[in-house]
PDB file of C-alpha atoms in Angstrom:
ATOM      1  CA  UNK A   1       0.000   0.000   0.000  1.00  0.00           C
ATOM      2  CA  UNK A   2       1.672   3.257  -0.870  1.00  0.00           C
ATOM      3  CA  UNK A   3       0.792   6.372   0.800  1.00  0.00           C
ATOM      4  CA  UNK A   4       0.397   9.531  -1.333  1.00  0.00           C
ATOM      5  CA  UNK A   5      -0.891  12.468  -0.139  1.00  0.00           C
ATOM      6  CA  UNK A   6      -4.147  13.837  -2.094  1.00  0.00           C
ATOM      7  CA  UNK A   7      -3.422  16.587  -4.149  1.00  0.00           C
ATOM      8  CA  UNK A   8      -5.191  19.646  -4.148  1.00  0.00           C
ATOM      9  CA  UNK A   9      -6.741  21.361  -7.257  1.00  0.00           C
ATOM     10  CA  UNK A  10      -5.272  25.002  -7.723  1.00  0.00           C
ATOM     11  CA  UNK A  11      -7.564  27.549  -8.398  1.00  0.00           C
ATOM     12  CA  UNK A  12      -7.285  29.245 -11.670  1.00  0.00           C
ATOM     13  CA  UNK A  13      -8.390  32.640 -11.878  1.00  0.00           C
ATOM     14  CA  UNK A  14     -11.122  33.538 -14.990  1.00  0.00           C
ATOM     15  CA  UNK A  15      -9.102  35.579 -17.569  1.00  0.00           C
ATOM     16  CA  UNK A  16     -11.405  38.245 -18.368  1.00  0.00           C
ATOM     17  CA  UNK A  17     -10.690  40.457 -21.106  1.00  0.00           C
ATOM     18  CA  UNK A  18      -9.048  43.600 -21.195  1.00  0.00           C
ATOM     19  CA  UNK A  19     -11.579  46.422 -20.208  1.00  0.00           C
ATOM     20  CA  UNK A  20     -11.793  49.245 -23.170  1.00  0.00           C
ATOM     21  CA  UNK A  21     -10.050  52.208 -22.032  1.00  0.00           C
ATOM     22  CA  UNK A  22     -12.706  55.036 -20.905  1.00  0.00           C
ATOM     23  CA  UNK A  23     -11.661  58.187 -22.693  1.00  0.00           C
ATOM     24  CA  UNK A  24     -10.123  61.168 -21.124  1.00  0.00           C
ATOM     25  CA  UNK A  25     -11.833  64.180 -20.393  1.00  0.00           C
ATOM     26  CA  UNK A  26      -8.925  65.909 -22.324  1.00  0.00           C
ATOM     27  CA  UNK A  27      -9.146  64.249 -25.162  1.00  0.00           C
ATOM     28  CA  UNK A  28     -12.929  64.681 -25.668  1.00  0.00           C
ATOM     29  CA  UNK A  29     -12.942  68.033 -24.943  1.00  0.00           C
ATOM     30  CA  UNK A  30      -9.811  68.661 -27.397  1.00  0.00           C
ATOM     31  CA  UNK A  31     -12.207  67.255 -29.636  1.00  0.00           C
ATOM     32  CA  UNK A  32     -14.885  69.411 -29.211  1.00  0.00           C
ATOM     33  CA  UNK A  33     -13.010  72.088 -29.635  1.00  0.00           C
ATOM     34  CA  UNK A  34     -11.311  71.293 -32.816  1.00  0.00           C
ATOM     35  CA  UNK A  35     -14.606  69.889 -34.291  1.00  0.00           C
ATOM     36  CA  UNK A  36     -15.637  73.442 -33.176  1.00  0.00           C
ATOM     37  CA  UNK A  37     -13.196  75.376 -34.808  1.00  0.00           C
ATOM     38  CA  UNK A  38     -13.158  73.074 -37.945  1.00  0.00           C
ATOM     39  CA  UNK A  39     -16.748  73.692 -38.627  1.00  0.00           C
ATOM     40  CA  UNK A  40     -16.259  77.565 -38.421  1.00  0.00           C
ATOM     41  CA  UNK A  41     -13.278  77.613 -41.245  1.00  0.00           C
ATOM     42  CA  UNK A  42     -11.099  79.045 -38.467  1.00  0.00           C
ATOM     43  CA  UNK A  43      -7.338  78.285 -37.993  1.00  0.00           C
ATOM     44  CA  UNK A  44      -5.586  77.817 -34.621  1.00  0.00           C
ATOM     45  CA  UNK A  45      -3.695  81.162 -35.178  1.00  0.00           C
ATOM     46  CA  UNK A  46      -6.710  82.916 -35.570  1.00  0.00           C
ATOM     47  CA  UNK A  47      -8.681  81.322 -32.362  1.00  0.00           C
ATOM     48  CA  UNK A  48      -5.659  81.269 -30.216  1.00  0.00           C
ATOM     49  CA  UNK A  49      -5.222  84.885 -31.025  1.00  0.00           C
ATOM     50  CA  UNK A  50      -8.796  85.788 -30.191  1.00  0.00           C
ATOM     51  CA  UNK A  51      -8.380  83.438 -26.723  1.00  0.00           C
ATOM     52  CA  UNK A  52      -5.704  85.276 -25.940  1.00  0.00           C
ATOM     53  CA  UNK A  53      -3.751  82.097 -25.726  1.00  0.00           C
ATOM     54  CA  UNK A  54      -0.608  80.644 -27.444  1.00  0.00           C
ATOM     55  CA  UNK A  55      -1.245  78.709 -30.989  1.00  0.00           C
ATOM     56  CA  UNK A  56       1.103  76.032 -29.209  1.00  0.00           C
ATOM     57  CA  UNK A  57      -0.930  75.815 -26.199  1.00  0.00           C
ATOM     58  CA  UNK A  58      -4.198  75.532 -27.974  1.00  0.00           C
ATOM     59  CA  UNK A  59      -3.023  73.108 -30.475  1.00  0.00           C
ATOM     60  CA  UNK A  60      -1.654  70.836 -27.292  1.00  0.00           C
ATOM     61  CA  UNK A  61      -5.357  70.922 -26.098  1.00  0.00           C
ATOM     62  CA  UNK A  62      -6.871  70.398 -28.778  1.00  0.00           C
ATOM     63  CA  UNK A  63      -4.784  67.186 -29.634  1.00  0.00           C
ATOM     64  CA  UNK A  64      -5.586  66.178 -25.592  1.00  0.00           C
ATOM     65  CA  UNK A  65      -2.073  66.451 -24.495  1.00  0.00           C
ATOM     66  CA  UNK A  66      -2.776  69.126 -21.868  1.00  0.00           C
ATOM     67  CA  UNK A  67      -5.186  69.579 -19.268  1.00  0.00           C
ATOM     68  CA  UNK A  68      -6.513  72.670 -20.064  1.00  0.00           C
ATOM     69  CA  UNK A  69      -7.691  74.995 -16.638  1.00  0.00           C
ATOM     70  CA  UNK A  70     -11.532  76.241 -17.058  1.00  0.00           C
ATOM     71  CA  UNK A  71     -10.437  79.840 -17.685  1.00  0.00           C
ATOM     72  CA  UNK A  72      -8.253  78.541 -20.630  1.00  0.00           C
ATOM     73  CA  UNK A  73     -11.576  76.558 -22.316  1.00  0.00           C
ATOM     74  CA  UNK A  74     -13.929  79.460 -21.161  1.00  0.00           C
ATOM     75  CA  UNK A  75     -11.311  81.871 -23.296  1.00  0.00           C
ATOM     76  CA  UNK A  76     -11.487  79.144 -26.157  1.00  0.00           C
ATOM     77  CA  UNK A  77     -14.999  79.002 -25.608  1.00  0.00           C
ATOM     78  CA  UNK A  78     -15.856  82.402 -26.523  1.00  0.00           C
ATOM     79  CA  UNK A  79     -13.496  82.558 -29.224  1.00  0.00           C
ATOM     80  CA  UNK A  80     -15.383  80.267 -30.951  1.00  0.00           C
ATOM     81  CA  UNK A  81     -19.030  82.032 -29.852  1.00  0.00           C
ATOM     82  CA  UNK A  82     -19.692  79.258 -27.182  1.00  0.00           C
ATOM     83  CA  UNK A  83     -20.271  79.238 -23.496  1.00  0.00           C
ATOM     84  CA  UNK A  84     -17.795  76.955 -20.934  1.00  0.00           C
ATOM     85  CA  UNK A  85     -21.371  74.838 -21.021  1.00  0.00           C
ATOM     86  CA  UNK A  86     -21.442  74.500 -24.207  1.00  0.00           C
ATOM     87  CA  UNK A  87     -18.728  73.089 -24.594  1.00  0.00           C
ATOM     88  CA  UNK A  88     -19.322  71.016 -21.277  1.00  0.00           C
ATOM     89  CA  UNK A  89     -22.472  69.575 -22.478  1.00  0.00           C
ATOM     90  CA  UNK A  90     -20.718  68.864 -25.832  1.00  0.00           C
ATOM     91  CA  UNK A  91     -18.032  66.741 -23.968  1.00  0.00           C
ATOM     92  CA  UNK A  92     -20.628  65.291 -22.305  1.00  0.00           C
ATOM     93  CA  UNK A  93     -22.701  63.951 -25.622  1.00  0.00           C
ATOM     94  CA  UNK A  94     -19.508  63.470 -27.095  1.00  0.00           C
ATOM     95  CA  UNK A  95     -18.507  60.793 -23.906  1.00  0.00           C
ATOM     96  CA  UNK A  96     -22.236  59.373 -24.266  1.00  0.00           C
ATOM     97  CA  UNK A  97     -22.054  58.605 -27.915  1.00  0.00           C
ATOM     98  CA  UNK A  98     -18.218  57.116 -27.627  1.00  0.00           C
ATOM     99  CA  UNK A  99     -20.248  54.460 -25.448  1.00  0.00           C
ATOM    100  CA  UNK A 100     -18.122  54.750 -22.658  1.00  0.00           C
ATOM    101  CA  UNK A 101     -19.068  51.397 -19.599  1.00  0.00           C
ATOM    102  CA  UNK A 102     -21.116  52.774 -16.891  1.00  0.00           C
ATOM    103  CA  UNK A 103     -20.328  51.468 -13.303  1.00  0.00           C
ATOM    104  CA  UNK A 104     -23.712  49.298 -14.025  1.00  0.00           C
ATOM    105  CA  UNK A 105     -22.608  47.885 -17.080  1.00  0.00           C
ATOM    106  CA  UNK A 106     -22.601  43.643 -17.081  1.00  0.00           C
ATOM    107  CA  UNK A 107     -18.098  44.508 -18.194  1.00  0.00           C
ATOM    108  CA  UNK A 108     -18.089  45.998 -14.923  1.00  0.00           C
ATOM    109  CA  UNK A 109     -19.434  43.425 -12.394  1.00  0.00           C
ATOM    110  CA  UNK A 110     -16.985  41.726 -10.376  1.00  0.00           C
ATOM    111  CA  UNK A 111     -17.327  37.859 -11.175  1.00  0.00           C
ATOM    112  CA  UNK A 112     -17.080  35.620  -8.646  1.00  0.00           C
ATOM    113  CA  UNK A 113     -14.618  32.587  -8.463  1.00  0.00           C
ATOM    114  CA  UNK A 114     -15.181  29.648  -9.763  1.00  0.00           C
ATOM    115  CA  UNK A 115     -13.311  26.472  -8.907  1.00  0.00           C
ATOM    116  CA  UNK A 116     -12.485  23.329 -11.431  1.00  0.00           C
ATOM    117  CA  UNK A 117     -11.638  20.146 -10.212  1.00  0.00           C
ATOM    118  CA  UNK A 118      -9.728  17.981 -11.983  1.00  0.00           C
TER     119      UNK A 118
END
């Protein structure tokens, strides 16, 4: 009679799959603003000007590489004939169309474990 020890199953972890990446506020608001601008014929030298705000600077938040402060979009804002809310409320559609996961969403529910035996 030998005597072997029972082996225990390990427990495996579910691979779930990567989660899509939410958008940044940045970026969607960059957007709006070019879309903005785009639709009005109007250049970045000729908005930035009007902002009061460099052509570099605008051109960076436009593209979402800087985190523009509220006075800076407010200036852009009414550059372009918009309100800070307007351009708020764009964001906001613009998030709500992209489909971004709400905390509700079936991606976003923890799973619980699950065990296989072998």
């Amino acid at each position: 009679m030998s005597s072997h020890e029972p082996t225990c199953a390990r427990v495996l972890p579910l691979r779930t799959p990567p989660a899509a990446r939410e958008p940044l506020w940045r970026d969607v608001v960059g957007d709006v603003l070019r879309r903005e601008r785009q639709a009005q014929g109007r250049t970045l030298k000729d908005v930035a000007e009007d902002a009061r705000i460099s052509v570099p600077y605008l051109s960076e938040v436009e593209r979402g590489r800087k985190e523009a402060s509220s006075e800076v979009l407010a200036a852009a804002a009414r550059s372009l004939g918009l309100g800070l809310g307007d351009v708020l409320s764009l964001a906001q559609d613009e998030l709500a169309h992209r489909g971004a996961p709400s905390r509700t969403s079936p991606a976003h529910r923890p799973m619980g474990e699950v065990r296989l035996a072998a």
